[in-house]
mmCIF file with all atom_site columns, C-alpha atoms in Angstrom:
data_model
loop_
_atom_site.group_PDB
_atom_site.id
_atom_site.type_symbol
_atom_site.label_atom_id
_atom_site.label_alt_id
_atom_site.label_comp_id
_atom_site.label_asym_id
_atom_site.label_entity_id
_atom_site.label_seq_id
_atom_site.pdbx_PDB_ins_code
_atom_site.Cartn_x
_atom_site.Cartn_y
_atom_site.Cartn_z
_atom_site.occupancy
_atom_site.B_iso_or_equiv
_atom_site.pdbx_formal_charge
_atom_site.auth_seq_id
_atom_site.auth_comp_id
_atom_site.auth_asym_id
_atom_site.auth_atom_id
_atom_site.pdbx_PDB_model_num
ATOM 1   C CA . MET A 1 1   ? -2.515  -2.290  -13.787 1.00 0.00 ? 1215 MET A CA 1
ATOM 2   C CA . ASP A 1 2   ? -3.105  -1.250  -10.179 1.00 0.00 ? 1216 ASP A CA 1
ATOM 3   C CA . ALA A 1 3   ? -6.397  0.425   -11.069 1.00 0.00 ? 1217 ALA A CA 1
ATOM 4   C CA . TYR A 1 4   ? -7.670  -2.756  -12.731 1.00 0.00 ? 1218 TYR A CA 1
ATOM 5   C CA . VAL A 1 5   ? -6.696  -4.869  -9.726  1.00 0.00 ? 1219 VAL A CA 1
ATOM 6   C CA . GLN A 1 6   ? -8.401  -2.363  -7.401  1.00 0.00 ? 1220 GLN A CA 1
ATOM 7   C CA . PHE A 1 7   ? -11.549 -2.507  -9.492  1.00 0.00 ? 1221 PHE A CA 1
ATOM 8   C CA . VAL A 1 8   ? -11.589 -6.311  -9.530  1.00 0.00 ? 1222 VAL A CA 1
ATOM 9   C CA . ARG A 1 9   ? -10.908 -6.485  -5.769  1.00 0.00 ? 1223 ARG A CA 1
ATOM 10  C CA . ASN A 1 10  ? -13.654 -3.995  -4.950  1.00 0.00 ? 1224 ASN A CA 1
ATOM 11  C CA . PHE A 1 11  ? -16.069 -5.737  -7.320  1.00 0.00 ? 1225 PHE A CA 1
ATOM 12  C CA . MET A 1 12  ? -15.440 -9.091  -5.652  1.00 0.00 ? 1226 MET A CA 1
ATOM 13  C CA . CYS A 1 13  ? -15.860 -7.512  -2.211  1.00 0.00 ? 1227 CYS A CA 1
ATOM 14  C CA . CYS A 1 14  ? -19.220 -6.084  -3.309  1.00 0.00 ? 1228 CYS A CA 1
ATOM 15  C CA . ILE A 1 15  ? -20.315 -9.514  -4.514  1.00 0.00 ? 1229 ILE A CA 1
ATOM 16  C CA . LEU A 1 16  ? -19.340 -10.956 -1.126  1.00 0.00 ? 1230 LEU A CA 1
ATOM 17  C CA . ASP A 1 17  ? -21.113 -8.192  0.816   1.00 0.00 ? 1231 ASP A CA 1
ATOM 18  C CA . LEU A 1 18  ? -24.279 -8.458  -1.245  1.00 0.00 ? 1232 LEU A CA 1
ATOM 19  C CA . GLN A 1 19  ? -24.178 -12.264 -0.914  1.00 0.00 ? 1233 GLN A CA 1
ATOM 20  C CA . ILE A 1 20  ? -24.849 -12.803 -4.588  1.00 0.00 ? 1234 ILE A CA 1
ATOM 21  C CA . PRO A 1 21  ? -25.047 -16.534 -5.337  1.00 0.00 ? 1235 PRO A CA 1
ATOM 22  C CA . LEU A 1 22  ? -22.117 -17.737 -7.405  1.00 0.00 ? 1236 LEU A CA 1
ATOM 23  C CA . PRO A 1 23  ? -21.498 -20.873 -9.403  1.00 0.00 ? 1237 PRO A CA 1
ATOM 24  C CA . ARG A 1 24  ? -19.574 -23.683 -7.779  1.00 0.00 ? 1238 ARG A CA 1
ATOM 25  C CA . SER A 1 25  ? -15.870 -23.269 -7.198  1.00 0.00 ? 1239 SER A CA 1
ATOM 26  C CA . PRO A 1 26  ? -13.505 -25.061 -9.590  1.00 0.00 ? 1240 PRO A CA 1
ATOM 27  C CA . GLN A 1 27  ? -12.855 -28.743 -8.996  1.00 0.00 ? 1241 GLN A CA 1
ATOM 28  C CA . TRP A 1 28  ? -9.154  -28.248 -8.224  1.00 0.00 ? 1242 TRP A CA 1
ATOM 29  C CA . TYR A 1 29  ? -10.023 -25.750 -5.498  1.00 0.00 ? 1243 TYR A CA 1
ATOM 30  C CA . SER A 1 30  ? -12.595 -28.021 -3.867  1.00 0.00 ? 1244 SER A CA 1
ATOM 31  C CA . SER A 1 31  ? -10.265 -31.015 -3.889  1.00 0.00 ? 1245 SER A CA 1
ATOM 32  C CA . LEU A 1 32  ? -7.381  -28.900 -2.514  1.00 0.00 ? 1246 LEU A CA 1
ATOM 33  C CA . MET A 1 33  ? -9.470  -27.629 0.384   1.00 0.00 ? 1247 MET A CA 1
ATOM 34  C CA . LYS A 1 34  ? -10.773 -31.106 1.228   1.00 0.00 ? 1248 LYS A CA 1
ATOM 35  C CA . SER A 1 35  ? -7.366  -32.784 0.934   1.00 0.00 ? 1249 SER A CA 1
ATOM 36  C CA . GLY A 1 36  ? -6.436  -32.106 4.561   1.00 0.00 ? 1250 GLY A CA 1
ATOM 37  C CA . ASN A 1 37  ? -3.230  -30.288 3.655   1.00 0.00 ? 1251 ASN A CA 1
ATOM 38  C CA . ILE A 1 38  ? -4.725  -26.878 4.446   1.00 0.00 ? 1252 ILE A CA 1
ATOM 39  C CA . PRO A 1 39  ? -5.093  -25.925 8.162   1.00 0.00 ? 1253 PRO A CA 1
ATOM 40  C CA . SER A 1 40  ? -8.496  -25.744 9.783   1.00 0.00 ? 1254 SER A CA 1
ATOM 41  C CA . PRO A 1 41  ? -9.916  -22.235 9.385   1.00 0.00 ? 1255 PRO A CA 1
ATOM 42  C CA . VAL A 1 42  ? -8.253  -21.619 6.024   1.00 0.00 ? 1256 VAL A CA 1
ATOM 43  C CA . ASP A 1 43  ? -9.818  -24.699 4.448   1.00 0.00 ? 1257 ASP A CA 1
ATOM 44  C CA . GLU A 1 44  ? -13.252 -23.094 4.884   1.00 0.00 ? 1258 GLU A CA 1
ATOM 45  C CA . THR A 1 45  ? -12.303 -20.062 2.778   1.00 0.00 ? 1259 THR A CA 1
ATOM 46  C CA . PRO A 1 46  ? -14.636 -19.634 -0.194  1.00 0.00 ? 1260 PRO A CA 1
ATOM 47  C CA . TYR A 1 47  ? -13.093 -19.410 -3.644  1.00 0.00 ? 1261 TYR A CA 1
ATOM 48  C CA . LEU A 1 48  ? -14.049 -15.765 -4.077  1.00 0.00 ? 1262 LEU A CA 1
ATOM 49  C CA . LYS A 1 49  ? -12.392 -14.819 -0.790  1.00 0.00 ? 1263 LYS A CA 1
ATOM 50  C CA . LEU A 1 50  ? -9.202  -16.508 -1.988  1.00 0.00 ? 1264 LEU A CA 1
ATOM 51  C CA . CYS A 1 51  ? -9.315  -14.336 -5.110  1.00 0.00 ? 1265 CYS A CA 1
ATOM 52  C CA . VAL A 1 52  ? -9.839  -11.253 -2.921  1.00 0.00 ? 1266 VAL A CA 1
ATOM 53  C CA . ALA A 1 53  ? -6.907  -12.323 -0.733  1.00 0.00 ? 1267 ALA A CA 1
ATOM 54  C CA . LEU A 1 54  ? -4.645  -12.597 -3.793  1.00 0.00 ? 1268 LEU A CA 1
ATOM 55  C CA . THR A 1 55  ? -5.549  -9.080  -4.925  1.00 0.00 ? 1269 THR A CA 1
ATOM 56  C CA . GLN A 1 56  ? -4.979  -7.778  -1.403  1.00 0.00 ? 1270 GLN A CA 1
ATOM 57  C CA . MET A 1 57  ? -1.551  -9.400  -1.307  1.00 0.00 ? 1271 MET A CA 1
ATOM 58  C CA . TYR A 1 58  ? -0.808  -7.780  -4.670  1.00 0.00 ? 1272 TYR A CA 1
ATOM 59  C CA . ALA A 1 59  ? -1.783  -4.399  -3.182  1.00 0.00 ? 1273 ALA A CA 1
ATOM 60  C CA . CYS A 1 60  ? 0.411   -4.993  -0.129  1.00 0.00 ? 1274 CYS A CA 1
ATOM 61  C CA . ILE A 1 61  ? 3.462   -5.788  -2.220  1.00 0.00 ? 1275 ILE A CA 1
ATOM 62  C CA . THR A 1 62  ? 3.071   -3.145  -4.924  1.00 0.00 ? 1276 THR A CA 1
ATOM 63  C CA . VAL A 1 63  ? 2.154   -0.257  -2.611  1.00 0.00 ? 1277 VAL A CA 1
ATOM 64  C CA . THR A 1 64  ? 4.953   -1.082  -0.164  1.00 0.00 ? 1278 THR A CA 1
ATOM 65  C CA . VAL A 1 65  ? 7.526   -1.362  -2.966  1.00 0.00 ? 1279 VAL A CA 1
ATOM 66  C CA . SER A 1 66  ? 6.373   1.898   -4.554  1.00 0.00 ? 1280 SER A CA 1
ATOM 67  C CA . ALA A 1 67  ? 6.506   3.598   -1.135  1.00 0.00 ? 1281 ALA A CA 1
ATOM 68  C CA . TYR A 1 68  ? 10.087  2.450   -0.664  1.00 0.00 ? 1282 TYR A CA 1
ATOM 69  C CA . LYS A 1 69  ? 11.109  3.577   -4.149  1.00 0.00 ? 1283 LYS A CA 1
ATOM 70  C CA . MET A 1 70  ? 9.427   6.966   -3.782  1.00 0.00 ? 1284 MET A CA 1
ATOM 71  C CA . LEU A 1 71  ? 10.908  7.546   -0.354  1.00 0.00 ? 1285 LEU A CA 1
ATOM 72  C CA . THR A 1 72  ? 14.469  6.656   -1.352  1.00 0.00 ? 1286 THR A CA 1
ATOM 73  C CA . ARG A 1 73  ? 14.301  8.638   -4.596  1.00 0.00 ? 1287 ARG A CA 1
ATOM 74  C CA . SER A 1 74  ? 12.803  11.690  -2.894  1.00 0.00 ? 1288 SER A CA 1
ATOM 75  C CA . LEU A 1 75  ? 15.315  11.615  -0.043  1.00 0.00 ? 1289 LEU A CA 1
ATOM 76  C CA . SER A 1 76  ? 18.245  11.407  -2.444  1.00 0.00 ? 1290 SER A CA 1
ATOM 77  C CA . ASP A 1 77  ? 16.803  14.234  -4.582  1.00 0.00 ? 1291 ASP A CA 1
ATOM 78  C CA . LEU A 1 78  ? 16.230  16.323  -1.487  1.00 0.00 ? 1292 LEU A CA 1
ATOM 79  C CA . ALA A 1 79  ? 19.821  15.896  -0.344  1.00 0.00 ? 1293 ALA A CA 1
ATOM 80  C CA . LYS A 1 80  ? 21.103  16.672  -3.832  1.00 0.00 ? 1294 LYS A CA 1
ATOM 81  C CA . TYR A 1 81  ? 19.070  19.863  -4.276  1.00 0.00 ? 1295 TYR A CA 1
ATOM 82  C CA . LYS A 1 82  ? 19.639  21.104  -0.715  1.00 0.00 ? 1296 LYS A CA 1
ATOM 83  C CA . LYS A 1 83  ? 23.350  21.149  -1.477  1.00 0.00 ? 1297 LYS A CA 1
ATOM 84  C CA . TYR A 1 84  ? 22.818  23.834  -4.142  1.00 0.00 ? 1298 TYR A CA 1
ATOM 85  C CA . SER A 1 85  ? 19.970  25.792  -2.619  1.00 0.00 ? 1299 SER A CA 1
ATOM 86  C CA . LYS A 1 86  ? 19.695  29.214  -1.144  1.00 0.00 ? 1300 LYS A CA 1
ATOM 87  C CA . ASN A 1 87  ? 17.033  29.952  1.452   1.00 0.00 ? 1301 ASN A CA 1
ATOM 88  C CA . ASN A 1 88  ? 14.769  32.063  -0.707  1.00 0.00 ? 1302 ASN A CA 1
ATOM 89  C CA . PRO A 1 89  ? 15.106  32.489  -4.469  1.00 0.00 ? 1303 PRO A CA 1
ATOM 90  C CA . LYS A 1 90  ? 13.659  36.018  -4.329  1.00 0.00 ? 1304 LYS A CA 1
ATOM 91  C CA . SER A 1 91  ? 16.331  37.280  -1.931  1.00 0.00 ? 1305 SER A CA 1
ATOM 92  C CA . SER A 1 92  ? 19.244  36.479  -4.206  1.00 0.00 ? 1306 SER A CA 1
ATOM 93  C CA . PRO A 1 93  ? 22.084  38.982  -3.718  1.00 0.00 ? 1307 PRO A CA 1
ATOM 94  C CA . SER A 1 94  ? 22.686  39.274  -7.435  1.00 0.00 ? 1308 SER A CA 1
ATOM 95  C CA . ASN A 1 95  ? 20.162  40.841  -9.723  1.00 0.00 ? 1309 ASN A CA 1
ATOM 96  C CA . ASN A 1 96  ? 21.039  38.460  -12.495 1.00 0.00 ? 1310 ASN A CA 1
ATOM 97  C CA . ASN A 1 97  ? 17.861  36.953  -13.954 1.00 0.00 ? 1311 ASN A CA 1
ATOM 98  C CA . ALA A 1 98  ? 19.621  33.673  -14.697 1.00 0.00 ? 1312 ALA A CA 1
ATOM 99  C CA . ASP A 1 99  ? 20.543  33.247  -11.016 1.00 0.00 ? 1313 ASP A CA 1
ATOM 100 C CA . ILE A 1 100 ? 16.968  33.929  -9.961  1.00 0.00 ? 1314 ILE A CA 1
ATOM 101 C CA . VAL A 1 101 ? 15.635  31.373  -12.474 1.00 0.00 ? 1315 VAL A CA 1
ATOM 102 C CA . VAL A 1 102 ? 18.089  28.704  -11.316 1.00 0.00 ? 1316 VAL A CA 1
ATOM 103 C CA . ASP A 1 103 ? 17.372  29.429  -7.651  1.00 0.00 ? 1317 ASP A CA 1
ATOM 104 C CA . THR A 1 104 ? 13.625  29.244  -8.279  1.00 0.00 ? 1318 THR A CA 1
ATOM 105 C CA . PHE A 1 105 ? 14.051  25.939  -10.132 1.00 0.00 ? 1319 PHE A CA 1
ATOM 106 C CA . ILE A 1 106 ? 16.064  24.439  -7.262  1.00 0.00 ? 1320 ILE A CA 1
ATOM 107 C CA . TYR A 1 107 ? 13.534  25.754  -4.718  1.00 0.00 ? 1321 TYR A CA 1
ATOM 108 C CA . GLU A 1 108 ? 10.673  24.106  -6.625  1.00 0.00 ? 1322 GLU A CA 1
ATOM 109 C CA . LYS A 1 109 ? 12.617  20.838  -6.860  1.00 0.00 ? 1323 LYS A CA 1
ATOM 110 C CA . ILE A 1 110 ? 13.184  20.894  -3.097  1.00 0.00 ? 1324 ILE A CA 1
ATOM 111 C CA . LYS A 1 111 ? 9.459   21.387  -2.497  1.00 0.00 ? 1325 LYS A CA 1
ATOM 112 C CA . ALA A 1 112 ? 8.644   18.519  -4.888  1.00 0.00 ? 1326 ALA A CA 1
ATOM 113 C CA . SER A 1 113 ? 11.158  16.269  -3.105  1.00 0.00 ? 1327 SER A CA 1
ATOM 114 C CA . GLN A 1 114 ? 9.659   17.147  0.279   1.00 0.00 ? 1328 GLN A CA 1
ATOM 115 C CA . ARG A 1 115 ? 6.219   16.293  -1.090  1.00 0.00 ? 1329 ARG A CA 1
ATOM 116 C CA . GLY A 1 116 ? 7.617   12.977  -2.363  1.00 0.00 ? 1330 GLY A CA 1
ATOM 117 C CA . VAL A 1 117 ? 9.009   12.160  1.092   1.00 0.00 ? 1331 VAL A CA 1
ATOM 118 C CA . PHE A 1 118 ? 5.606   12.878  2.647   1.00 0.00 ? 1332 PHE A CA 1
ATOM 119 C CA . ILE A 1 119 ? 3.799   10.724  0.065   1.00 0.00 ? 1333 ILE A CA 1
ATOM 120 C CA . GLY A 1 120 ? 6.345   7.913   0.519   1.00 0.00 ? 1334 GLY A CA 1
ATOM 121 C CA . PHE A 1 121 ? 5.776   7.864   4.280   1.00 0.00 ? 1335 PHE A CA 1
ATOM 122 C CA . SER A 1 122 ? 2.010   7.957   3.695   1.00 0.00 ? 1336 SER A CA 1
ATOM 123 C CA . LEU A 1 123 ? 2.176   4.978   1.340   1.00 0.00 ? 1337 LEU A CA 1
ATOM 124 C CA . PHE A 1 124 ? 4.003   2.995   4.020   1.00 0.00 ? 1338 PHE A CA 1
ATOM 125 C CA . GLY A 1 125 ? 0.862   3.467   6.100   1.00 0.00 ? 1339 GLY A CA 1
ATOM 126 C CA . ILE A 1 126 ? -1.328  2.122   3.301   1.00 0.00 ? 1340 ILE A CA 1
ATOM 127 C CA . GLY A 1 127 ? 0.586   -0.859  1.880   1.00 0.00 ? 1341 GLY A CA 1
ATOM 128 C CA . PRO A 1 128 ? 1.444   -3.108  4.831   1.00 0.00 ? 1342 PRO A CA 1
ATOM 129 C CA . PRO A 1 129 ? -2.105  -3.142  6.302   1.00 0.00 ? 1343 PRO A CA 1
ATOM 130 C CA . PHE A 1 130 ? -3.174  -5.044  3.195   1.00 0.00 ? 1344 PHE A CA 1
ATOM 131 C CA . LEU A 1 131 ? -1.278  -7.980  4.692   1.00 0.00 ? 1345 LEU A CA 1
ATOM 132 C CA . TRP A 1 132 ? -3.779  -7.934  7.560   1.00 0.00 ? 1346 TRP A CA 1
ATOM 133 C CA . LEU A 1 133 ? -6.667  -7.780  5.091   1.00 0.00 ? 1347 LEU A CA 1
ATOM 134 C CA . THR A 1 134 ? -5.193  -10.767 3.251   1.00 0.00 ? 1348 THR A CA 1
ATOM 135 C CA . ALA A 1 135 ? -5.070  -12.739 6.509   1.00 0.00 ? 1349 ALA A CA 1
ATOM 136 C CA . ASN A 1 136 ? -8.641  -11.707 7.261   1.00 0.00 ? 1350 ASN A CA 1
ATOM 137 C CA . SER A 1 137 ? -9.854  -12.863 3.832   1.00 0.00 ? 1351 SER A CA 1
ATOM 138 C CA . LEU A 1 138 ? -8.148  -16.228 4.331   1.00 0.00 ? 1352 LEU A CA 1
ATOM 139 C CA . GLN A 1 139 ? -9.820  -16.448 7.764   1.00 0.00 ? 1353 GLN A CA 1
ATOM 140 C CA . ILE A 1 140 ? -6.435  -16.651 9.496   1.00 0.00 ? 1354 ILE A CA 1
ATOM 141 C CA . THR A 1 141 ? -7.504  -13.970 11.975  1.00 0.00 ? 1355 THR A CA 1
ATOM 142 C CA . ARG A 1 142 ? -10.266 -16.261 13.161  1.00 0.00 ? 1356 ARG A CA 1
ATOM 143 C CA . ALA A 1 143 ? -7.753  -18.999 14.013  1.00 0.00 ? 1357 ALA A CA 1
ATOM 144 C CA . GLY A 1 144 ? -5.928  -16.976 16.645  1.00 0.00 ? 1358 GLY A CA 1
ATOM 145 C CA . TRP A 1 145 ? -2.526  -17.613 15.059  1.00 0.00 ? 1359 TRP A CA 1
ATOM 146 C CA . ILE A 1 146 ? -1.744  -13.934 14.993  1.00 0.00 ? 1360 ILE A CA 1
ATOM 147 C CA . GLU A 1 147 ? -3.583  -12.895 18.122  1.00 0.00 ? 1361 GLU A CA 1
ATOM 148 C CA . THR A 1 148 ? -0.762  -10.656 19.307  1.00 0.00 ? 1362 THR A CA 1
ATOM 149 C CA . LEU A 1 149 ? -1.089  -8.698  16.075  1.00 0.00 ? 1363 LEU A CA 1
ATOM 150 C CA . ASN A 1 150 ? -4.684  -7.919  17.028  1.00 0.00 ? 1364 ASN A CA 1
ATOM 151 C CA . TYR A 1 151 ? -3.531  -6.370  20.271  1.00 0.00 ? 1365 TYR A CA 1
ATOM 152 C CA . ALA A 1 152 ? -0.668  -4.543  18.581  1.00 0.00 ? 1366 ALA A CA 1
ATOM 153 C CA . LEU A 1 153 ? -3.069  -2.957  16.086  1.00 0.00 ? 1367 LEU A CA 1
ATOM 154 C CA . LEU A 1 154 ? -5.432  -1.970  18.884  1.00 0.00 ? 1368 LEU A CA 1
ATOM 155 C CA . ASP A 1 155 ? -2.519  -0.406  20.782  1.00 0.00 ? 1369 ASP A CA 1
ATOM 156 C CA . LEU A 1 156 ? -1.584  1.554   17.679  1.00 0.00 ? 1370 LEU A CA 1
ATOM 157 C CA . CYS A 1 157 ? -5.108  2.951   17.551  1.00 0.00 ? 1371 CYS A CA 1
ATOM 158 C CA . ASN A 1 158 ? -4.905  4.025   21.196  1.00 0.00 ? 1372 ASN A CA 1
ATOM 159 C CA . VAL A 1 159 ? -1.632  5.925   20.931  1.00 0.00 ? 1373 VAL A CA 1
ATOM 160 C CA . ASN A 1 160 ? -2.021  9.470   22.206  1.00 0.00 ? 1374 ASN A CA 1
ATOM 161 C CA . LEU A 1 161 ? -0.241  11.871  19.921  1.00 0.00 ? 1375 LEU A CA 1
#
């Protein structure tokens, strides 16, 4: 499902960037935007940008939720396997092949859990920024309602590591 949503989102963004003329927006959308119930910069949002914003919100929610699930699952697996691990499966004091196989299995599971923790943290860097992209598509960033977020993001870019 995520791949289809990504394709649709990227396709709509390409249509917007290439400025391909589109048919009129649906009547319900036009009447909603002209009703006066929508604040000033958002009421100028084209229909296609609203569709892009919905797919970006979907990406924000699904990627953030999957990051949380992966991180919690990987951390619990890591704690579980660390309890039974030895430092190196090859340096097992016994020469029993079964012990070496079990130690190797646990070692590989620990490495997979560590990889899952890294991927979970990485996904937390990907998911929440889609909230900013959603606000940008709805032209909220132009309104100045979240001006402090602009400065916070710029400060994040200027952090010296």
